[in-house]
XYZ file of C-alpha atoms in Angstrom:
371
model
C 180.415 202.345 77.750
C 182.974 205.079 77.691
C 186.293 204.125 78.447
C 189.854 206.252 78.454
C 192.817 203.930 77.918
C 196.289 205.694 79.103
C 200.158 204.673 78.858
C 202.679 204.297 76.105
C 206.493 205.207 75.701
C 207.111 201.897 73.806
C 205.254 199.137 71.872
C 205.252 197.316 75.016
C 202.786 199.401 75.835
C 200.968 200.516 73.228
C 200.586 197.040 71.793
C 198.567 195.477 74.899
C 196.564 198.922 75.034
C 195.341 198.513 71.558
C 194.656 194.836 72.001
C 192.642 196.025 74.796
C 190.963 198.338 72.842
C 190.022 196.284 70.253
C 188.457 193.481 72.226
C 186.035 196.020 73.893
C 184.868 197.120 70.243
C 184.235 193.132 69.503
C 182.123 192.929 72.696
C 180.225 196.480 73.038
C 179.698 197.569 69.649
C 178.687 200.839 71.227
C 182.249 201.586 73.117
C 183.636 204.637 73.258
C 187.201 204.565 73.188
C 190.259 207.371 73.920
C 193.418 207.135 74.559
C 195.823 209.729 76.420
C 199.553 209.341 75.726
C 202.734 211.153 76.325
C 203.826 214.111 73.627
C 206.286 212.780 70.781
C 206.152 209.236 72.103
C 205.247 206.414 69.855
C 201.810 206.018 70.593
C 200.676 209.118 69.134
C 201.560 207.554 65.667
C 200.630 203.726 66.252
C 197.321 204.689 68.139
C 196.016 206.488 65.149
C 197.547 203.833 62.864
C 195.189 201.086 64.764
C 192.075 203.354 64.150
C 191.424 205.282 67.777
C 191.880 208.631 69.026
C 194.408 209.819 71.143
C 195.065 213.162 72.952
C 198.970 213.738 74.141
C 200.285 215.263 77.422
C 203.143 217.035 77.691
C 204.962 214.610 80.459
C 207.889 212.634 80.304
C 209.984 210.075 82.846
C 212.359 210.718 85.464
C 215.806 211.327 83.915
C 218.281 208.959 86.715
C 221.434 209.546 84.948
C 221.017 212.728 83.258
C 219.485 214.915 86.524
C 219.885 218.492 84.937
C 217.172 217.294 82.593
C 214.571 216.641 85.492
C 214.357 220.837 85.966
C 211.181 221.226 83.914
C 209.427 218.297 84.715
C 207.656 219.488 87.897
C 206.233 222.093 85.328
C 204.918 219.513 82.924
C 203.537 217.029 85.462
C 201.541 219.941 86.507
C 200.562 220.756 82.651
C 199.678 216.834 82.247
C 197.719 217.196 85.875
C 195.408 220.240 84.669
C 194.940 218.466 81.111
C 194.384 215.693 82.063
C 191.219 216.886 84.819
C 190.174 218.588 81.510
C 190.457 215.507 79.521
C 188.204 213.567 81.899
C 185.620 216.379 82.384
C 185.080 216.512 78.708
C 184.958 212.660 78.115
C 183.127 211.441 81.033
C 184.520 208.067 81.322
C 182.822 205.214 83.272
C 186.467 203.304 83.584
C 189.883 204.750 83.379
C 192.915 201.762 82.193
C 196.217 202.363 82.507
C 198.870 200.265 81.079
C 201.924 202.075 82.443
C 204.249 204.731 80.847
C 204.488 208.578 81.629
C 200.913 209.561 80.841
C 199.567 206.845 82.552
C 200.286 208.473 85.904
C 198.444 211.380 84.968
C 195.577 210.687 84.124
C 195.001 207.496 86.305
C 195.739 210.166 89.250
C 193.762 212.394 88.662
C 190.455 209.681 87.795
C 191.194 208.479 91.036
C 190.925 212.069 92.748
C 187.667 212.417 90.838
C 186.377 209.626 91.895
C 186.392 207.517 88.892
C 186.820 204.087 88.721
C 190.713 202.580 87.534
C 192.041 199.346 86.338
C 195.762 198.598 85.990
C 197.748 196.552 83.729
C 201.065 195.682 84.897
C 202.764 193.744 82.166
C 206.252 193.451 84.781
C 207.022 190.796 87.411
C 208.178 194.100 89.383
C 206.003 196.638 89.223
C 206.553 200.160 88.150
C 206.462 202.759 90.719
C 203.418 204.612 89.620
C 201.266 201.219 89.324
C 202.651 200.836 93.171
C 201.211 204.399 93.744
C 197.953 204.013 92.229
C 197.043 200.679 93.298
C 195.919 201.674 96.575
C 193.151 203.525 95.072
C 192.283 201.076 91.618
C 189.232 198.833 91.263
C 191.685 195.936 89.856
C 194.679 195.370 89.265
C 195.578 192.561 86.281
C 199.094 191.090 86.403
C 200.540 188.609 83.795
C 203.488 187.073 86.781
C 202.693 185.474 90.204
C 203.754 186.873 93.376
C 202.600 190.133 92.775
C 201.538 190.785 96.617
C 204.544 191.771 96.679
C 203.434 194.879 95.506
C 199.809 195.791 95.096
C 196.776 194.486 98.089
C 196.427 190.873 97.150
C 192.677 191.085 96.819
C 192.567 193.458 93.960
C 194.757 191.558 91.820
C 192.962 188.903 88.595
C 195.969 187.555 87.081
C 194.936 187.651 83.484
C 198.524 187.553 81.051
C 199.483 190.241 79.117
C 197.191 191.065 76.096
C 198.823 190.590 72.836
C 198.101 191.273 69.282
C 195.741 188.569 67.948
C 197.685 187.782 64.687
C 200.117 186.322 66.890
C 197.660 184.488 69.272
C 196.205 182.746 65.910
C 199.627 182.314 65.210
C 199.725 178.416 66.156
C 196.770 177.315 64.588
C 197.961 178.739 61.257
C 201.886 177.930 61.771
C 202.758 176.201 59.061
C 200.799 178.674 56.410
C 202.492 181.614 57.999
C 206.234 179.731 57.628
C 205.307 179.245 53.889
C 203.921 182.471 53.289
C 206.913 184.493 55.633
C 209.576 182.365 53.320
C 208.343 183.918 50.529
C 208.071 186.855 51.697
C 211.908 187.093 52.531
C 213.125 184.770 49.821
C 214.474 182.275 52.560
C 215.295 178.988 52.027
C 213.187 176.134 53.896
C 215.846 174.232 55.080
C 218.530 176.756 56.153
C 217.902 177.528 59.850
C 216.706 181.229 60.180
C 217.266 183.545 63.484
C 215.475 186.566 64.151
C 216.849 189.333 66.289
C 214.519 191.842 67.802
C 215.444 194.792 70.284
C 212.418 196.444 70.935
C 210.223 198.610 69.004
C 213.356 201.593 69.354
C 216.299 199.142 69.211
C 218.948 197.960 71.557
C 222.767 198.773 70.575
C 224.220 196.209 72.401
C 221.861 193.194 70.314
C 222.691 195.283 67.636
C 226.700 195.417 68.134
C 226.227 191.706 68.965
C 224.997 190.797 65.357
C 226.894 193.463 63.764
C 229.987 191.843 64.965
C 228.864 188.115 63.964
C 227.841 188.753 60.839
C 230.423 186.796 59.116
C 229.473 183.849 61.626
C 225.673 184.222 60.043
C 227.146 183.982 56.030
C 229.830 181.250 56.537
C 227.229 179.225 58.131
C 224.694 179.657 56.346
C 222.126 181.124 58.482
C 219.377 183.105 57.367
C 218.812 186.141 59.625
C 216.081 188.453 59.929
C 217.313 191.849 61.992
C 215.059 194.029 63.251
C 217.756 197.233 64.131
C 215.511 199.432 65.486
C 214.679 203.402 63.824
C 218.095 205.114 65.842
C 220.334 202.273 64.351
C 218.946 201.120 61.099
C 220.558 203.385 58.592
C 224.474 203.631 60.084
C 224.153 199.542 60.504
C 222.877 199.321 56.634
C 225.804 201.764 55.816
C 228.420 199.879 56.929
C 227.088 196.567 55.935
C 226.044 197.440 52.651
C 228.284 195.341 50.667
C 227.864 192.335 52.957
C 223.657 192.725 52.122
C 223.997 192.842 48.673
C 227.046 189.747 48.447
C 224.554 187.238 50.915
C 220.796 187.463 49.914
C 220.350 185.266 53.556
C 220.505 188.673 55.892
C 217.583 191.003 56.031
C 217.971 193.912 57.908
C 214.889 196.004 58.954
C 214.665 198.819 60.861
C 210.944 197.832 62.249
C 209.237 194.823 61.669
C 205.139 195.273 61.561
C 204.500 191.615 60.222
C 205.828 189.896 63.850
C 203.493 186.849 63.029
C 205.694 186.019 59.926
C 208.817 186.280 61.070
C 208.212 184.299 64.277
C 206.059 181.659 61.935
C 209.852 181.293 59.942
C 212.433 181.943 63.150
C 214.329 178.854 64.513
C 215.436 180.816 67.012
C 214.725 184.119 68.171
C 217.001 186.884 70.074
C 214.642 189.627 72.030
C 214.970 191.900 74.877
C 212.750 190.602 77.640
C 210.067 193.229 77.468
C 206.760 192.494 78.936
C 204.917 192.055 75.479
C 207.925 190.282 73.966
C 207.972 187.548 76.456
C 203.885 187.286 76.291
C 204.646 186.900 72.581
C 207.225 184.314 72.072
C 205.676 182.056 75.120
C 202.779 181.805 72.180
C 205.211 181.181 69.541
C 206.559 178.269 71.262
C 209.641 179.087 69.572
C 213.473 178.843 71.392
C 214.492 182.149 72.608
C 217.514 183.980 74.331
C 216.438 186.647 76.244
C 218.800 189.884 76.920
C 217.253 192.096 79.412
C 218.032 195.541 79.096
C 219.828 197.264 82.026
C 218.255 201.054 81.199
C 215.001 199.921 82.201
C 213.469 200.926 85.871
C 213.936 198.321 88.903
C 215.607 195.973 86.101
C 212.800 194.728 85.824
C 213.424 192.738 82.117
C 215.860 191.095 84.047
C 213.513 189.712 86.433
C 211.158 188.891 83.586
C 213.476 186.999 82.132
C 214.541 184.961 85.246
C 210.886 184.322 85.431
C 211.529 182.067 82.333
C 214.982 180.610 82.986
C 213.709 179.198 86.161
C 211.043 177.131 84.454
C 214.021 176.105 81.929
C 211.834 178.359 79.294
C 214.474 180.531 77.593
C 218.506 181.565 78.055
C 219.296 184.110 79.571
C 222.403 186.258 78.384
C 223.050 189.592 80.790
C 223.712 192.718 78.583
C 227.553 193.128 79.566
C 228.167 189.535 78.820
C 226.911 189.803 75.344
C 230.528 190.224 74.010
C 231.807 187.105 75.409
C 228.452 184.648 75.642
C 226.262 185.883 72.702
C 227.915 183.495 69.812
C 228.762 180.792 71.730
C 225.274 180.160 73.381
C 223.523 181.178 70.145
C 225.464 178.564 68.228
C 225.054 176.142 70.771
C 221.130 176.174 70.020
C 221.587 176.324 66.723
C 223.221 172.993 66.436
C 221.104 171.065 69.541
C 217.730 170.329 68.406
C 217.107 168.661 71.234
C 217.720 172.061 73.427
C 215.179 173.523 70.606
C 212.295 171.048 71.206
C 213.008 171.351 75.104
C 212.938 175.150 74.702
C 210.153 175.525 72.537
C 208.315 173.196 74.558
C 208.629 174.608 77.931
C 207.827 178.180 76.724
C 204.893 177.413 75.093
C 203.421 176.052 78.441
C 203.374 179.777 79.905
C 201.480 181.207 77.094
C 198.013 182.679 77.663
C 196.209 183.937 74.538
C 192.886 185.567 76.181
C 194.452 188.074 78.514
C 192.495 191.042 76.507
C 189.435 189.443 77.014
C 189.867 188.509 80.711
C 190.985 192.191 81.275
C 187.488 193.559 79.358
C 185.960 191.262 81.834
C 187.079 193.049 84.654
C 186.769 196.593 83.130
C 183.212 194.996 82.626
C 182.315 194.644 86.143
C 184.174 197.539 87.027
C 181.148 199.577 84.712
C 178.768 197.892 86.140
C 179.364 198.419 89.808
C 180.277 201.911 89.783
């Protein structure tokens, strides 16, 4: 089987694609595997990192609030268009899986035109407008929310989750190993209560203004933190808390985190965006989590994600321009209720689905087999 797997932009992503990836090795030992991502994105280092090709097009996203820098895109869309026919001729794929982000559109596009086969992944409970445009012509379409009829022809969709790494789907059955091991790891004490703040594989300034601006709240109290600033923040925020790192031994501040199943293994209570792949992640964990969705995202659609949770009384929910004036209050409100945390934790860990790679490979399966 030869497959091309296409998307990227941000680990929310690239993460799923590679879990993807890696579950067709386990099952066809004989798999051909490339991936096509977007020039000087992420994925062209984390790809390679995880042991698979990748070829880059030169594409990028439609700029809403800077327009002047939308003049040369019609130019590279038609670039990625001719590469990516190239791409295809060369490689002769039997199934084409996209996973969203810029190159996605290009090459899923242009497979479809050439009359080979396509899968989706939407990770979103609203779809992205190219998923919306290609889903006419896809095989399948696998979605991780319900209600996705909304969008795409209800009998193409196989609602499968969204595939995560599988460190982290282990990540129960070897919980209380991981908390010992992640302790030592960070020097933490056992029975301080530890929250870890993620933003995304890039960062998110206002999470990180949020903690910034608490810190003293974190050392007076006691609290163990584990920061994940993201690479555009990390070394002003380590700057100008320098002194405060080196005075209280119970703040870590990272500016990427690659061992996620420790830190969640030690976290009391997490702080995330409300990504896609986050959420799919900490409904595993089972851990209590308060969710800020990011407003620079298309069709808000972490804010939807995250109302997916609330609803089922799964997470908290704090909008990005209330951060300021809810962000320590709720925070320290879970802190302190351990009945909220059991309730949390609980209710979380009832949405979590730990097979979605291989229930995608299923479909990608018969997809091969029909064609």
């Amino acid at each position: 089987m030869k497959v091309i797997i296409s998307g990227g932009g941000t680990g929310g992503h690239i993460f799923p694609a590679i879990a993807i990836a890696k579950c067709l090795q386990r099952r066809f030992k004989n798999c051909e595997i490339l991936f096509v991502g977007a020039e000087g994105k992420m994925e062209m280092q984390k790809v390679p990192q995880a042991g698979f090709r990748i070829i880059g097009l030169k594409i990028a996203g439609l700029q809403r609030k800077k327009l002047w820098k939308n003049f040369s895109l019609p130019f590279k869309m038609l670039s990625s268009y001719i590469k990516a026919k190239k791409i295809i001729k060369t490689f002769c794929p039997d199934v084409v899986v996209g996973v969203g982000g810029y190159a996605s559109w290009a090459i899923l596009g242009k497979a479809q035109k050439l009359g080979i086969p396509t899968l989706l992944q939407e990770q979103n409970s609203f779809a992205g407008k190219s998923n919306q445009i290609l889903a006419n012509k896809a095989k399948k379409i696998c979605v991780t929310y319900d209600n996705m009829e909304r969008f795409f022809p209800a009998e193409k969709i196989v609602k499968t989750g969204n595939p995560v790494r599988k460190n982290i789907c282990d990540i129960r059955e070897n919980l209380d190993n991981l908390r010992q091991k992640g302790l030592g790891a960070y020097a933490f004490d056992t029975n301080k209560p530890t929250v870890l703040v993620v933003g995304g594989s890039l960062g998110a300034r206002s999470i990180n203004e949020s903690i910034e601006s608490n810190l003293d709240y974190f050392i007076n109290n006691n609290i163990q933190l584990i920061w994940q600033t993201g690479k555009f923040y990390y070394n002003d925020i380590v700057a100008r808390n320098n002194s405060k790192i080196k005075q209280h031994p119970n703040i870590r501040i990272l500016e990427f985190i690659s061992d996620m199943d420790l830190v969640y293994a030690v976290a009391d209570v997490v702080v995330s965006r409300a990504g896609a792949l986050a959420i799919s992640e900490l409904c595993i964990v089972g851990k209590p989590v308060v969710l800020v969705p990011s407003p620079n995202v298309a069709e808000d659609h972490q804010r939807r994600n995250a109302e997916a949770l609330v609803e089922k009384n799964a997470a908290v929910m704090i909008l990005d321009n209330q951060l300021k004036e809810k962000f320590l209050p709720t925070l320290s409100n879970i802190i302190k209720d351990k009945e909220l945390q059991i309730n949390l934790g609980k209710n979380i860990l009832t949405l979590a689905k730990v097979d979605a790679d291989e229930k995608i490979v299923d479909e990608i399966e018969k997809i091969a087999m029909h064609r």
